[in-house]
Tab-separated table of C-alpha atoms in Angstrom:
chain	number	residue	atom	x	y	z
A	1	MET	CA	-27.743	-21.269	22.207
A	2	ALA	CA	-28.010	-20.723	25.939
A	3	ASP	CA	-30.462	-22.826	27.924
A	4	ASN	CA	-32.557	-19.816	28.909
A	5	ASN	CA	-33.123	-19.091	25.229
A	6	PHE	CA	-35.174	-22.260	24.782
A	7	ILE	CA	-38.815	-21.238	25.114
A	8	ASP	CA	-41.428	-23.924	24.445
A	9	TYR	CA	-44.604	-22.251	25.764
A	10	ILE	CA	-45.992	-18.803	24.918
A	11	ARG	CA	-49.278	-17.186	25.993
A	12	ILE	CA	-50.498	-14.379	23.737
A	13	PHE	CA	-53.625	-12.320	23.124
A	14	CYS	CA	-54.762	-12.493	19.501
A	15	ARG	CA	-57.331	-10.514	17.556
A	16	SER	CA	-58.000	-10.793	13.858
A	17	GLY	CA	-59.142	-7.715	11.962
A	18	HIS	CA	-62.746	-6.541	11.784
A	19	GLY	CA	-64.335	-6.404	8.364
A	20	GLY	CA	-64.905	-2.968	6.884
A	21	ALA	CA	-68.449	-1.607	6.624
A	22	GLY	CA	-70.226	-1.518	3.294
A	23	ALA	CA	-70.995	1.956	1.940
A	24	SER	CA	-74.452	3.423	1.483
A	25	HIS	CA	-74.053	5.913	-1.353
A	26	PHE	CA	-75.865	7.123	-4.465
A	27	MET	CA	-74.256	8.343	-7.647
A	28	ARG	CA	-74.157	12.129	-7.807
A	29	ASN	CA	-72.235	14.121	-10.406
A	30	LYS	CA	-72.806	17.015	-12.767
A	31	LEU	CA	-74.369	14.741	-15.360
A	32	THR	CA	-76.402	12.603	-13.002
A	33	ALA	CA	-78.423	14.324	-10.303
A	34	LYS	CA	-80.168	11.262	-8.954
A	35	GLY	CA	-78.205	8.162	-9.875
A	36	GLY	CA	-78.640	4.708	-8.435
A	37	PRO	CA	-76.865	3.140	-5.461
A	38	ASP	CA	-73.094	2.746	-5.899
A	39	GLY	CA	-71.904	1.942	-2.375
A	40	GLY	CA	-68.947	-0.480	-2.415
A	41	ASN	CA	-68.236	-3.425	-0.155
A	42	GLY	CA	-66.033	-3.289	2.901
A	43	GLY	CA	-62.633	-4.978	2.921
A	44	ARG	CA	-61.886	-8.188	4.780
A	45	GLY	CA	-60.200	-7.977	8.182
A	46	GLY	CA	-56.636	-9.213	8.454
A	47	HIS	CA	-56.019	-12.895	9.225
A	48	ILE	CA	-53.529	-14.169	11.795
A	49	ILE	CA	-51.536	-16.894	10.063
A	50	LEU	CA	-49.065	-19.441	11.423
A	51	ARG	CA	-46.168	-20.413	9.143
A	52	GLY	CA	-43.675	-23.220	9.745
A	53	ASN	CA	-39.984	-22.325	9.697
A	54	ALA	CA	-37.483	-25.200	9.784
A	55	ASN	CA	-34.721	-22.798	10.872
A	56	LEU	CA	-36.438	-22.064	14.185
A	57	TRP	CA	-36.258	-24.437	17.163
A	58	THR	CA	-37.685	-22.267	19.939
A	59	LEU	CA	-40.502	-19.751	20.542
A	60	LEU	CA	-38.022	-17.246	21.973
A	61	HIS	CA	-38.713	-14.649	19.258
A	62	LEU	CA	-42.342	-14.450	20.484
A	63	ARG	CA	-41.478	-14.019	24.158
A	64	TYR	CA	-42.286	-10.288	24.249
A	65	TYR	CA	-44.887	-10.424	21.469
A	66	LYS	CA	-47.853	-10.450	23.857
A	67	ASN	CA	-50.540	-8.783	21.729
A	68	VAL	CA	-51.109	-9.807	18.124
A	69	LEU	CA	-53.637	-7.426	16.600
A	70	ALA	CA	-54.407	-7.704	12.891
A	71	GLN	CA	-55.472	-4.695	10.841
A	72	ASN	CA	-59.150	-3.952	10.232
A	73	GLY	CA	-60.554	-3.863	6.717
A	74	GLU	CA	-61.370	-0.461	5.236
A	75	SER	CA	-64.918	0.637	4.585
A	76	GLY	CA	-66.335	0.622	1.089
A	77	SER	CA	-66.770	3.874	-0.775
A	78	LYS	CA	-68.684	5.418	-3.677
A	79	ASN	CA	-68.427	4.308	-7.304
A	80	ASN	CA	-68.639	0.664	-6.156
A	81	CYS	CA	-65.121	0.853	-4.716
A	82	THR	CA	-64.317	-2.033	-2.374
A	83	GLY	CA	-62.394	-1.174	0.772
A	84	GLN	CA	-58.862	-2.458	1.151
A	85	ASP	CA	-58.392	-5.731	3.045
A	86	GLY	CA	-56.661	-5.549	6.411
A	87	GLU	CA	-53.027	-6.642	6.332
A	88	ASP	CA	-52.497	-10.219	7.503
A	89	ILE	CA	-50.090	-11.000	10.349
A	90	ILE	CA	-47.832	-14.000	9.774
A	91	ILE	CA	-46.310	-15.632	12.860
A	92	GLU	CA	-43.348	-17.866	12.068
A	93	VAL	CA	-43.019	-20.841	14.404
A	94	PRO	CA	-40.746	-23.891	14.651
A	95	LEU	CA	-41.928	-27.247	13.389
A	96	GLY	CA	-43.824	-29.159	16.041
A	97	THR	CA	-45.787	-26.122	17.275
A	98	ILE	CA	-49.374	-26.569	18.460
A	99	ALA	CA	-51.783	-23.638	18.777
A	100	LYS	CA	-54.505	-23.927	21.427
A	101	ASP	CA	-57.326	-21.825	22.846
A	102	GLU	CA	-56.755	-20.997	26.505
A	103	VAL	CA	-60.419	-21.305	27.531
A	104	THR	CA	-61.421	-24.527	25.764
A	105	GLY	CA	-57.979	-26.112	25.466
A	106	ALA	CA	-58.914	-27.143	21.914
A	107	ILE	CA	-56.114	-27.592	19.384
A	108	GLU	CA	-56.728	-25.005	16.662
A	109	ALA	CA	-53.651	-25.500	14.487
A	110	GLU	CA	-50.605	-27.738	14.206
A	111	ILE	CA	-47.458	-26.918	12.241
A	112	LEU	CA	-45.382	-29.904	11.133
A	113	GLU	CA	-43.823	-28.863	7.796
A	114	ASP	CA	-41.518	-26.098	6.598
A	115	LYS	CA	-43.430	-23.181	4.993
A	116	GLN	CA	-46.769	-24.770	5.975
A	117	GLU	CA	-49.342	-22.002	6.489
A	118	VAL	CA	-52.510	-22.223	8.571
A	119	ILE	CA	-55.025	-19.410	9.047
A	120	TRP	CA	-55.250	-19.434	12.841
A	121	LEU	CA	-57.723	-16.572	13.396
A	122	ARG	CA	-59.753	-15.590	10.368
A	123	GLY	CA	-60.462	-11.904	9.749
A	124	GLY	CA	-64.056	-10.643	9.696
A	125	ARG	CA	-65.855	-10.527	6.349
A	126	GLY	CA	-66.430	-7.087	4.858
A	127	GLY	CA	-70.002	-5.787	4.741
A	128	LEU	CA	-71.903	-5.446	1.458
A	129	GLY	CA	-72.547	-1.973	0.082
A	130	ASN	CA	-76.031	-0.765	-0.805
A	131	ALA	CA	-75.389	-1.445	-4.501
A	132	ASN	CA	-75.803	-5.157	-3.719
A	133	PHE	CA	-79.351	-4.682	-2.426
A	134	ALA	CA	-80.891	-2.915	-5.416
A	135	THR	CA	-83.862	-4.809	-6.886
A	136	PRO	CA	-86.536	-3.922	-9.452
A	137	THR	CA	-88.904	-3.200	-6.573
A	138	ASN	CA	-86.351	-1.449	-4.370
A	139	GLN	CA	-84.136	0.563	-6.677
A	140	ALA	CA	-82.767	2.906	-3.994
A	141	PRO	CA	-81.795	0.890	-0.889
A	142	GLU	CA	-80.423	3.155	1.797
A	143	TYR	CA	-78.842	0.456	3.924
A	144	ALA	CA	-75.565	-1.428	3.799
A	145	GLN	CA	-74.048	-4.190	5.918
A	146	PRO	CA	-71.609	-3.528	8.736
A	147	GLY	CA	-68.437	-5.570	8.636
A	148	GLU	CA	-68.249	-8.779	10.627
A	149	PRO	CA	-66.129	-8.635	13.786
A	150	GLY	CA	-62.841	-10.446	13.966
A	151	THR	CA	-62.020	-13.216	16.432
A	152	GLU	CA	-60.158	-12.525	19.655
A	153	GLY	CA	-59.028	-14.321	22.760
A	154	TRP	CA	-56.090	-15.544	24.816
A	155	LYS	CA	-54.238	-18.300	23.049
A	156	TYR	CA	-51.076	-20.228	23.609
A	157	LEU	CA	-48.428	-21.807	21.446
A	158	GLU	CA	-46.766	-24.980	22.656
A	159	LEU	CA	-43.680	-26.520	21.089
A	160	LYS	CA	-43.118	-30.266	21.087
A	161	VAL	CA	-39.695	-31.107	19.719
A	162	LEU	CA	-39.745	-33.016	16.428
A	163	ALA	CA	-37.092	-35.734	16.382
A	164	ASP	CA	-36.942	-39.281	15.032
A	165	VAL	CA	-35.396	-40.696	18.202
A	166	GLY	CA	-35.787	-39.434	21.783
A	167	LEU	CA	-33.265	-40.321	24.488
A	168	VAL	CA	-35.063	-41.213	27.710
A	169	GLY	CA	-33.356	-41.857	31.017
A	170	PHE	CA	-32.652	-40.731	34.547
A	171	PRO	CA	-30.265	-37.814	35.125
A	172	ASN	CA	-26.630	-38.828	34.601
A	173	ALA	CA	-27.564	-41.819	32.413
A	174	GLY	CA	-25.090	-40.624	29.778
A	175	LYS	CA	-27.583	-39.188	27.282
A	176	SER	CA	-25.654	-35.959	26.641
A	177	THR	CA	-22.378	-37.854	26.254
A	178	LEU	CA	-23.947	-40.229	23.724
A	179	LEU	CA	-25.409	-37.324	21.743
A	180	SER	CA	-22.032	-35.555	21.656
A	181	VAL	CA	-20.342	-38.707	20.313
A	182	ILE	CA	-22.761	-39.757	17.554
A	183	THR	CA	-23.730	-36.233	16.385
A	184	ALA	CA	-22.098	-32.840	16.055
A	185	ALA	CA	-24.214	-31.433	18.903
A	186	LYS	CA	-22.382	-30.021	21.917
A	187	PRO	CA	-24.675	-30.500	24.928
A	188	LYS	CA	-23.555	-29.574	28.423
A	189	ILE	CA	-21.877	-32.531	30.161
A	190	ALA	CA	-21.089	-32.656	33.882
A	191	ASP	CA	-21.047	-35.113	36.783
A	192	TYR	CA	-24.171	-33.753	38.482
A	193	ALA	CA	-27.869	-34.295	37.798
A	194	PHE	CA	-29.998	-32.170	35.430
A	195	THR	CA	-27.130	-30.761	33.356
A	196	THR	CA	-29.590	-30.827	30.449
A	197	LEU	CA	-32.438	-28.407	31.148
A	198	VAL	CA	-33.772	-28.139	27.582
A	199	PRO	CA	-33.972	-30.584	24.663
A	200	GLN	CA	-30.829	-30.808	22.546
A	201	LEU	CA	-31.115	-31.920	18.917
A	202	GLY	CA	-28.449	-33.542	16.774
A	203	MET	CA	-28.270	-35.214	13.354
A	204	VAL	CA	-26.815	-38.722	13.277
A	205	ALA	CA	-24.804	-39.396	10.112
A	206	TYR	CA	-25.631	-42.876	8.819
A	207	ARG	CA	-24.426	-45.129	6.024
A	208	GLY	CA	-24.717	-43.948	2.427
A	209	GLY	CA	-25.142	-40.292	3.304
A	210	LYS	CA	-28.383	-40.941	5.174
A	211	SER	CA	-29.175	-39.327	8.525
A	212	PHE	CA	-31.781	-39.126	11.247
A	213	CYS	CA	-32.527	-36.714	14.084
A	214	ILE	CA	-32.007	-37.609	17.740
A	215	ALA	CA	-33.010	-35.539	20.786
A	216	ASP	CA	-31.353	-35.544	24.198
A	217	LEU	CA	-34.315	-34.840	26.473
A	218	PRO	CA	-33.980	-33.580	30.061
A	219	GLY	CA	-33.574	-36.325	32.671
A	220	ILE	CA	-36.732	-37.855	34.042
A	221	ILE	CA	-37.251	-38.745	37.713
A	222	GLU	CA	-39.894	-40.813	39.466
A	223	GLY	CA	-43.015	-38.664	39.781
A	224	ALA	CA	-42.337	-36.557	36.685
A	225	ALA	CA	-45.879	-37.146	35.401
A	226	GLU	CA	-47.128	-35.425	38.579
A	227	GLY	CA	-44.840	-32.477	37.949
A	228	LYS	CA	-41.737	-33.445	39.940
A	229	GLY	CA	-38.351	-32.448	38.553
A	230	LEU	CA	-38.912	-30.917	35.134
A	231	GLY	CA	-42.306	-32.628	34.964
A	232	HIS	CA	-44.525	-31.997	31.955
A	233	ARG	CA	-42.013	-29.554	30.512
A	234	PHE	CA	-39.872	-32.593	29.783
A	235	LEU	CA	-42.544	-35.171	28.991
A	236	ARG	CA	-44.354	-33.204	26.283
A	237	HIS	CA	-41.296	-33.380	24.028
A	238	ILE	CA	-41.362	-37.192	23.991
A	239	GLU	CA	-44.803	-37.298	22.345
A	240	ARG	CA	-43.417	-36.482	18.883
A	241	ASN	CA	-40.529	-38.990	18.790
A	242	ALA	CA	-41.084	-42.045	16.589
A	243	VAL	CA	-38.635	-44.211	18.571
A	244	LEU	CA	-37.716	-43.948	22.244
A	245	LEU	CA	-34.223	-45.062	23.259
A	246	PHE	CA	-34.108	-45.838	26.977
A	247	LEU	CA	-30.610	-45.238	28.290
A	248	ILE	CA	-29.772	-47.095	31.514
A	249	PRO	CA	-26.241	-46.880	32.956
A	250	ALA	CA	-24.303	-50.080	33.601
A	251	ASP	CA	-23.766	-49.122	37.246
A	252	SER	CA	-27.517	-48.900	37.979
A	253	ASN	CA	-28.641	-50.840	41.063
A	254	ASP	CA	-31.579	-52.437	39.215
A	255	HIS	CA	-31.725	-52.066	35.434
A	256	ALA	CA	-35.159	-53.657	34.988
A	257	ALA	CA	-36.700	-51.564	37.790
A	258	GLU	CA	-35.225	-48.366	36.352
A	259	PHE	CA	-36.722	-49.166	32.946
A	260	GLN	CA	-40.101	-49.875	34.547
A	261	ILE	CA	-40.089	-46.537	36.420
A	262	LEU	CA	-39.386	-44.700	33.172
A	263	LEU	CA	-42.169	-46.635	31.446
A	264	ASN	CA	-44.618	-45.903	34.270
A	265	GLU	CA	-43.963	-42.154	34.019
A	266	LEU	CA	-44.606	-42.173	30.272
A	267	SER	CA	-47.812	-44.175	30.750
A	268	ALA	CA	-49.046	-41.869	33.534
A	269	TYR	CA	-48.499	-38.804	31.358
A	270	ASN	CA	-49.925	-40.210	28.121
A	271	PRO	CA	-50.787	-43.923	27.672
A	272	GLU	CA	-50.443	-43.550	23.887
A	273	MET	CA	-46.677	-43.298	24.343
A	274	LEU	CA	-46.635	-47.036	25.015
A	275	GLN	CA	-47.507	-47.593	21.341
A	276	LYS	CA	-44.126	-46.252	20.195
A	277	ASP	CA	-41.114	-48.382	19.325
A	278	PHE	CA	-38.753	-48.874	22.260
A	279	MET	CA	-35.106	-49.841	22.511
A	280	ILE	CA	-32.921	-50.205	25.598
A	281	ALA	CA	-29.244	-49.249	25.589
A	282	ILE	CA	-27.064	-50.091	28.586
A	283	SER	CA	-24.528	-47.250	28.662
A	284	LYS	CA	-21.044	-47.254	30.192
A	285	ALA	CA	-20.664	-50.865	29.025
A	286	ASP	CA	-16.866	-50.554	29.192
A	287	MET	CA	-17.330	-51.204	32.935
A	288	LEU	CA	-18.793	-54.676	32.276
A	289	ASP	CA	-17.372	-58.078	31.399
A	290	GLU	CA	-19.301	-60.678	29.385
A	291	GLU	CA	-20.626	-62.417	32.487
A	292	LEU	CA	-22.145	-59.206	33.892
A	293	LYS	CA	-23.614	-58.332	30.498
A	294	ALA	CA	-25.328	-61.727	30.344
A	295	GLU	CA	-26.715	-61.279	33.838
A	296	ILE	CA	-28.100	-57.801	33.066
A	297	ALA	CA	-29.599	-58.984	29.759
A	298	ASN	CA	-31.335	-61.835	31.561
A	299	HIS	CA	-33.339	-59.355	33.669
A	300	LEU	CA	-34.345	-57.007	30.824
A	301	PRO	CA	-37.752	-57.325	29.074
A	302	LYS	CA	-37.573	-60.042	26.409
A	303	ASN	CA	-39.848	-58.245	23.939
A	304	ILE	CA	-37.732	-55.061	23.732
A	305	PRO	CA	-34.393	-55.091	21.864
A	306	HIS	CA	-31.342	-54.080	23.897
A	307	LEU	CA	-27.719	-53.202	23.235
A	308	PHE	CA	-24.629	-52.583	25.319
A	309	ILE	CA	-22.828	-49.380	24.352
A	310	SER	CA	-19.977	-47.194	25.524
A	311	SER	CA	-19.659	-43.574	24.458
A	312	VAL	CA	-16.056	-43.619	25.728
A	313	THR	CA	-14.722	-46.629	23.775
A	314	GLY	CA	-17.286	-46.553	20.939
A	315	GLU	CA	-18.489	-50.072	21.735
A	316	GLY	CA	-21.814	-50.904	20.093
A	317	LEU	CA	-22.406	-47.420	18.630
A	318	MET	CA	-22.548	-48.587	14.995
A	319	LYS	CA	-24.865	-51.436	15.988
A	320	LEU	CA	-27.036	-48.863	17.772
A	321	LYS	CA	-27.264	-46.708	14.641
A	322	ASP	CA	-28.180	-49.749	12.538
A	323	ALA	CA	-30.880	-50.849	14.993
A	324	LEU	CA	-32.401	-47.363	15.228
A	325	TRP	CA	-32.394	-46.974	11.435
A	326	GLN	CA	-34.189	-50.309	11.036
A	327	LEU	CA	-36.842	-49.288	13.571
A	328	LEU	CA	-37.360	-45.915	11.894
A	329	ASN	CA	-37.726	-47.469	8.451
A	330	LYS	CA	-39.628	-50.659	9.175
A	331	PRO	CA	-42.696	-51.363	7.004
A	332	VAL	CA	-45.906	-49.829	8.289
A	333	SER	CA	-47.493	-53.297	8.544
A	334	ALA	CA	-44.825	-54.286	11.071
């Protein structure tokens, strides 16, 4: 799919349906001249419902869907007939979608599973008809309830990519090349910065028919947390990854400093990201001999596992898969 078809933020106006009014009516027919109250209840207004769809990976289909207006409930009628409920509107969204209110910024719904349904905006309750208010002392009530109004307001949907492993690194670190080698994904690869403008997902085939999902995320630069480069548009997608794989090229001037810059940007955007599992992979390792590898390893953080890999020769790729699988499936107590 083309880059401009990846939409991860949509602003829409939503209104759930108003409840129908209850009826105020008295039975009148050729056999009964002055019957009792028989006004029916109003129908419920239509809900606006979010439903997870594992086959979607973007909010593109909602790009021109700016007004979501659910149907109102019908009014009640005579003979204790309840009005018809307003038809619900179901909005299908990709997994990882968060629904927020524009004014308060509060998270109102979160879709993480396929076919998961959440009533986002609840329709107004239908009013009671006058038949509900008859009592021994008031046998002919002439009033009924109006329907309750629906809920309305500007909302927005935000997509945060769901992947087991997120590739983090500066532009041209070799993330797209790695993804193309260990998965069937075909990301854009070129010798200039920011070839990846949107997240690219791929499934890594592992031993015994197992697999896990890896995301090539757009290249980060120093100052991304303040909005430089792709800024928050990039960083929000890292929040959902269980493991972060920091990719640092072998020809970097200072491997430890580059890792620290990446870490600082994550911390500035959301300190909770530092609680994730990290791994460092030195890419383009075919350029290095054993002496250079030892020197680079000596400057890397001791508490974070590291590997030397080459997407060109395949060096270390199976070890990388094993290490990522172990991190993804470690006991919760660890």
